[in-house]
Amino acid sequence: MACIELKQVSYRYPTSKTANLKEVNLTVESGEFIAVIGRNEAGKTTLCNVIRGFAPHFYQGKLSGSVHVNGKDVLRTEIGDLSWDVGYVFQNPFNQNSGVKATVYEEISYGLENLGIPRREIFDRVDEVINLLGIAYLADKHPMKLSGGQCQRVALASIIVMEPAILLIDEPTSQLDPKGTEDVFKIIDMLKKKGKTTILVEHKIDRVAEYADRVILMDEGRIVRDGPAAQILSDPALLEYGVTLPQTALLGLRLREEGLPLERIPITIDQAAVSIGALRKEGGGI
Amino acid sequence: MDLNQLHQLVASSRRGRFWLDLNPMTKMVLAFCEVSLAICMPGFAYGFLLMAVLMLCAATCGLGKTYGKIMLSVLVIFVGLMILARALFYEGGGEVFVTLGRFSIYKGGVLAGLRASSVILGFSSALVFFYASTEPEYLMLTLEQYRCPPKATFVILSTFQMIPQMGVNAKTIQDAQRARGIETEGSLWVRAKAFIPMLMPLLLSSFSAAEEKSLALETRGFNYDSPKTRLRIVEDSKAQKAARIGLIAVTAAACVTGGYFKWLA
């Protein structure tokens, strides 16, 4: 079942001179894990904002085309009602806490309180998420006194606990150190294994290769490529759009250039091990 | 702290100390009565007495240090200055209390200073004790129970957290500017000059954070139109309700009587 459907969507922020999204068509099936890549200002965050209804409900501006999320017409749905359907995790780890809660535990419960979930259920759901994400040791800390990585994990927990049908995760690790990045991706990995419909905007291309089933490349407000990760991320044309390829794909392309009969271009380390291992068995010259 | 302890902490407002466990509305009424009495009571004993009594109360619930520290500075700065000013510039004449060189300090001046101090002390000790003994979350929950809209309590509560946060940000900006050679320490003039270039980035970053913050809140269902659940529960009792009414009645009577005596004097 398609849970996100964008048809001929164009959108311009009121402060922008040109359109930020141009004739975007996108269908996302339930359970898909999609990564959105592209250079800065390509329209990745705007795409997320349109799916969540922030554009145009929050930012104003003109949107043409139709946006349906979870069967709801986003343009005709109150911005608050979409809280049930779409969870959104932002880039800056420090700007996502409510600012009114004294412990991480209550911070995570805030969304459920707003949705009017019964107290007993809130306790159960928050406990479950805290244990699932391995952040029980943070539960009694003050949300303002966490490191970036901890903050981002709490932000993820605060959204996951609301059990939205769709998760938008916008560059969650761009401001984090390697340890924080690792911790956040462990959670993303878990979400993928659970089959959560997820759209991840990410620059770290090796991570994208590891997790995404499908990759969307954006440039100047348009979707310029859309397909299986293995196909998109091994295409050297990506470099023209200001996006790098995964390390292993670059290696694979280089090996092919050198005339080695590589069956397919690997995009993850595991795939590289298999492909290159096969080459060695064949005595391909390595 | 394990999750069970956390549940208890969140689910009950009881902290095992009498003053902390009172319903915020009871404490608010109490503070209101104390302040009213400070205005209406004749003489100067009331303010000093109230300060001392509240000091004892604060000590019983582990707030002695917080309360004591603030009240000490109020005592030294405001009360000291008030008595000094009133005593030195008293023009009523009368009995001389003490003579310091060319200055004569009149008894009437000292008394006037003490009376004004009593009002200041009554106000400040009541408010300081109220704020020290009341967790803002519980105060806001109580206000919500008295039909204050959740958006209003949100604004108040987030301000409580935002002000220290802005202080931290200001320090970061100042450190960055110092690293680039802007003088931020030294005379008052140097500090004042360093303050202005810090203000701009501080305000701008707060504005840009506000956008992301409001989107994050929106994602958490801030504008979702339904009655909100609250994990924390504020405890109240019939006895406290009765005590609040009683307090107001007694204070009203005392204020009328006290005011009458004050008018007579």
Coordinates of C-alpha atoms in Angstrom, one line a residue, chain B:
Chain B
M1 CA 17.9 5.5 39.5
D2 CA 16.0 2.6 37.9
L3 CA 12.7 2.9 36.0
N4 CA 10.5 2.0 38.9
Q5 CA 12.0 4.7 41.1
L6 CA 11.5 7.1 38.2
H7 CA 7.9 6.1 37.8
Q8 CA 7.4 6.9 41.5
L9 CA 9.2 10.2 41.2
V10 CA 7.1 11.2 38.2
A11 CA 3.8 9.7 39.3
S12 CA 3.7 11.3 42.8
S13 CA 4.5 14.8 43.9
R14 CA 5.3 13.5 47.4
R15 CA 8.9 14.1 48.4
G16 CA 8.4 13.2 52.1
R17 CA 8.8 16.8 53.4
F18 CA 5.9 18.6 54.7
W19 CA 6.5 22.0 52.9
L20 CA 7.5 20.4 49.6
D21 CA 4.4 18.2 49.6
L22 CA 1.8 20.9 50.1
N23 CA -0.3 21.6 47.0
P24 CA 1.2 24.6 45.1
M25 CA -2.1 26.4 45.4
T26 CA -1.9 26.1 49.2
K27 CA 1.6 27.5 49.1
M28 CA 0.5 30.3 46.7
V29 CA -2.4 31.2 49.1
L30 CA 0.0 31.1 52.0
A31 CA 2.5 33.4 50.2
F32 CA -0.3 35.8 49.2
C33 CA -1.5 35.9 52.9
E34 CA 2.1 36.5 54.1
V35 CA 2.5 39.4 51.7
S36 CA -0.9 40.9 52.6
L37 CA 0.0 40.8 56.2
A38 CA 3.4 42.4 55.5
I39 CA 1.6 45.4 54.1
C40 CA -1.1 45.7 56.8
M41 CA 0.6 44.8 60.0
P42 CA 1.8 47.8 62.1
G43 CA 5.2 47.9 63.7
F44 CA 8.3 46.2 62.3
A45 CA 8.4 42.8 64.0
Y46 CA 6.3 41.0 61.4
G47 CA 8.8 41.0 58.5
F48 CA 11.7 39.9 60.6
L49 CA 9.6 37.3 62.4
L50 CA 8.3 35.9 59.1
M51 CA 11.8 35.7 57.7
A52 CA 13.0 33.7 60.7
V53 CA 10.0 31.4 60.8
L54 CA 10.3 30.6 57.1
M55 CA 14.1 30.1 57.6
L56 CA 13.1 27.3 60.1
C57 CA 10.6 25.9 57.6
A58 CA 13.2 26.0 54.8
A59 CA 15.7 24.2 57.0
T60 CA 13.2 21.3 57.7
C61 CA 12.8 20.6 54.0
G62 CA 16.4 20.9 53.0
L63 CA 16.1 24.4 51.5
G64 CA 17.9 26.2 54.3
K65 CA 20.9 27.0 52.2
T66 CA 19.0 28.2 49.1
Y67 CA 16.6 30.3 51.1
G68 CA 19.3 31.5 53.6
K69 CA 21.6 32.7 50.9
I70 CA 19.0 34.8 49.0
M71 CA 17.6 36.2 52.2
L72 CA 21.0 37.1 53.5
S73 CA 21.7 39.2 50.4
V74 CA 18.3 40.8 50.7
L75 CA 19.0 41.6 54.3
V76 CA 22.4 43.1 53.7
I77 CA 21.7 45.0 50.5
F78 CA 18.1 46.1 50.7
V79 CA 17.4 46.2 54.4
G80 CA 20.8 47.6 55.3
L81 CA 20.5 50.4 52.7
M82 CA 16.9 51.1 53.6
I83 CA 17.6 51.6 57.3
L84 CA 20.7 53.6 56.6
A85 CA 19.0 55.9 54.2
R86 CA 16.0 56.4 56.3
A87 CA 18.1 57.0 59.4
L88 CA 20.5 59.5 57.7
F89 CA 17.9 61.5 55.9
Y90 CA 15.2 61.5 58.6
E91 CA 13.8 65.0 59.0
G92 CA 11.3 64.4 61.8
G93 CA 13.7 65.3 64.6
G94 CA 13.0 63.9 68.1
E95 CA 15.1 61.7 70.3
V96 CA 18.7 61.2 69.1
F97 CA 19.6 57.5 68.8
V98 CA 23.3 57.8 68.2
T99 CA 25.7 60.5 67.1
L100 CA 28.4 59.7 64.5
G101 CA 30.6 62.7 64.1
R102 CA 28.6 65.4 62.5
F103 CA 25.6 63.1 61.8
S104 CA 22.9 62.6 64.3
I105 CA 20.7 59.5 63.8
Y106 CA 17.3 59.9 65.2
K107 CA 15.3 57.1 66.8
G108 CA 12.3 58.0 64.5
G109 CA 14.5 57.5 61.4
V110 CA 15.7 54.1 62.5
L111 CA 12.1 53.0 63.3
A112 CA 10.9 54.2 59.9
G113 CA 13.7 52.3 58.3
L114 CA 12.8 49.2 60.2
R115 CA 9.1 49.5 59.3
A116 CA 9.9 49.8 55.6
S117 CA 12.4 46.9 55.9
S118 CA 9.7 44.8 57.5
V119 CA 7.5 45.2 54.4
I120 CA 10.4 44.3 52.1
L121 CA 11.4 41.3 54.2
G122 CA 7.8 40.1 54.3
F123 CA 7.5 40.3 50.5
S124 CA 10.8 38.8 49.7
S125 CA 10.8 36.0 52.3
A126 CA 7.3 34.9 51.3
L127 CA 8.1 34.8 47.6
V128 CA 11.6 33.3 48.0
F129 CA 10.2 30.5 50.1
F130 CA 7.3 29.9 47.7
Y131 CA 9.6 29.6 44.7
A132 CA 12.2 27.6 46.5
S133 CA 9.7 25.1 47.8
T134 CA 7.6 24.7 44.6
E135 CA 8.7 22.8 41.5
P136 CA 7.7 24.9 38.5
E137 CA 6.2 21.8 36.8
Y138 CA 3.8 21.2 39.7
L139 CA 2.9 24.9 39.9
M140 CA 2.0 24.9 36.2
L141 CA 0.0 21.7 36.5
T142 CA -2.0 23.3 39.3
L143 CA -2.6 26.4 37.2
E144 CA -3.8 24.1 34.4
Q145 CA -6.2 22.5 36.9
Y146 CA -7.5 26.0 37.5
R147 CA -8.2 26.4 33.8
C148 CA -5.0 28.1 32.7
P149 CA -4.6 27.1 29.0
P150 CA -1.7 24.6 28.4
K151 CA -0.1 27.0 25.9
A152 CA 0.2 29.7 28.6
T153 CA 1.8 27.3 31.1
F154 CA 4.1 26.1 28.3
V155 CA 5.4 29.6 27.7
I156 CA 6.0 30.2 31.4
L157 CA 7.7 26.8 31.9
S158 CA 9.9 27.0 28.8
T159 CA 11.0 30.5 29.9
F160 CA 12.3 28.9 33.2
Q161 CA 14.5 26.6 31.1
M162 CA 15.3 29.1 28.3
I163 CA 16.9 31.7 30.5
P164 CA 19.7 29.5 31.9
Q165 CA 20.2 28.1 28.4
M166 CA 20.7 31.6 26.9
G167 CA 23.2 32.3 29.6
V168 CA 25.2 29.2 28.5
N169 CA 24.9 30.3 24.9
A170 CA 26.1 33.8 25.8
K171 CA 29.1 32.4 27.5
T172 CA 30.0 30.3 24.4
I173 CA 29.7 33.3 22.1
Q174 CA 31.8 35.4 24.5
D175 CA 34.5 32.7 24.7
A176 CA 34.6 32.5 20.9
Q177 CA 34.9 36.3 20.7
R178 CA 37.7 36.3 23.3
A179 CA 39.5 33.7 21.3
R180 CA 39.4 36.1 18.3
G181 CA 40.9 38.9 20.4
I182 CA 38.0 40.9 21.5
E183 CA 38.5 42.1 25.1
T184 CA 35.8 40.9 27.3
E185 CA 37.3 41.3 30.7
G186 CA 38.5 44.4 32.6
S187 CA 36.9 47.6 33.5
L188 CA 33.1 48.1 33.4
W189 CA 33.5 50.1 30.1
V190 CA 35.4 47.2 28.4
R191 CA 32.7 44.7 29.6
A192 CA 29.9 47.0 28.3
K193 CA 31.6 47.3 25.0
A194 CA 32.0 43.5 24.7
F195 CA 28.4 43.0 25.6
I196 CA 27.0 44.6 22.4
P197 CA 28.7 42.4 19.8
M198 CA 27.7 39.4 21.8
L199 CA 24.0 40.4 21.8
M200 CA 23.5 40.1 18.0
P201 CA 24.7 36.5 17.5
L202 CA 22.8 35.5 20.7
L203 CA 19.5 37.0 19.5
L204 CA 19.9 35.8 15.9
S205 CA 20.8 32.2 17.0
S206 CA 17.8 32.2 19.4
F207 CA 15.5 33.3 16.5
S208 CA 16.8 30.6 14.2
A209 CA 16.5 28.0 16.9
A210 CA 13.0 29.1 17.6
E211 CA 11.9 27.9 14.1
E212 CA 13.4 24.5 14.5
K213 CA 12.1 24.3 18.0
S214 CA 8.5 25.0 17.0
L215 CA 8.6 22.4 14.2
A216 CA 10.0 19.9 16.7
L217 CA 7.1 20.7 19.1
E218 CA 4.6 20.4 16.3
T219 CA 6.0 16.9 15.6
R220 CA 5.3 16.1 19.2
G221 CA 1.7 16.9 18.8
F222 CA 1.8 20.3 20.5
N223 CA -1.1 21.6 18.5
Y224 CA -3.0 18.3 18.4
D225 CA -6.5 19.1 19.5
S226 CA -7.3 16.8 22.4
P227 CA -7.3 17.0 26.2
K228 CA -3.7 16.3 27.2
T229 CA -2.6 13.6 29.6
R230 CA -0.2 14.6 32.4
L231 CA 2.2 12.0 33.8
R232 CA 2.7 14.1 36.9
I233 CA -0.1 14.3 39.4
V234 CA -0.4 17.1 41.9
E235 CA -1.8 15.9 45.1
D236 CA -4.4 17.9 47.0
S237 CA -6.6 17.1 49.9
K238 CA -9.8 18.3 51.5
A239 CA -7.8 19.4 54.5
Q240 CA -5.7 21.7 52.3
K241 CA -8.7 23.1 50.6
A242 CA -10.2 23.9 54.0
A243 CA -6.8 25.3 55.1
R244 CA -6.7 27.7 52.1
I245 CA -10.1 29.1 52.9
G246 CA -9.3 29.4 56.5
L247 CA -6.0 31.1 55.8
I248 CA -7.7 33.7 53.6
A249 CA -10.4 34.3 56.2
V250 CA -7.9 34.7 59.1
T251 CA -5.6 36.9 57.0
A252 CA -8.5 39.2 55.9
A253 CA -9.5 39.6 59.5
A254 CA -5.9 40.2 60.6
C255 CA -5.4 42.7 57.8
V256 CA -8.5 44.7 58.8
T257 CA -7.5 44.8 62.4
G258 CA -3.8 45.5 61.7
G259 CA -4.8 48.1 59.2
Y260 CA -7.0 49.8 61.8
F261 CA -4.2 49.9 64.4
K262 CA -1.8 51.2 61.7
W263 CA -4.3 53.9 60.9
L264 CA -4.7 54.8 64.6
A265 CA -0.9 55.0 64.9

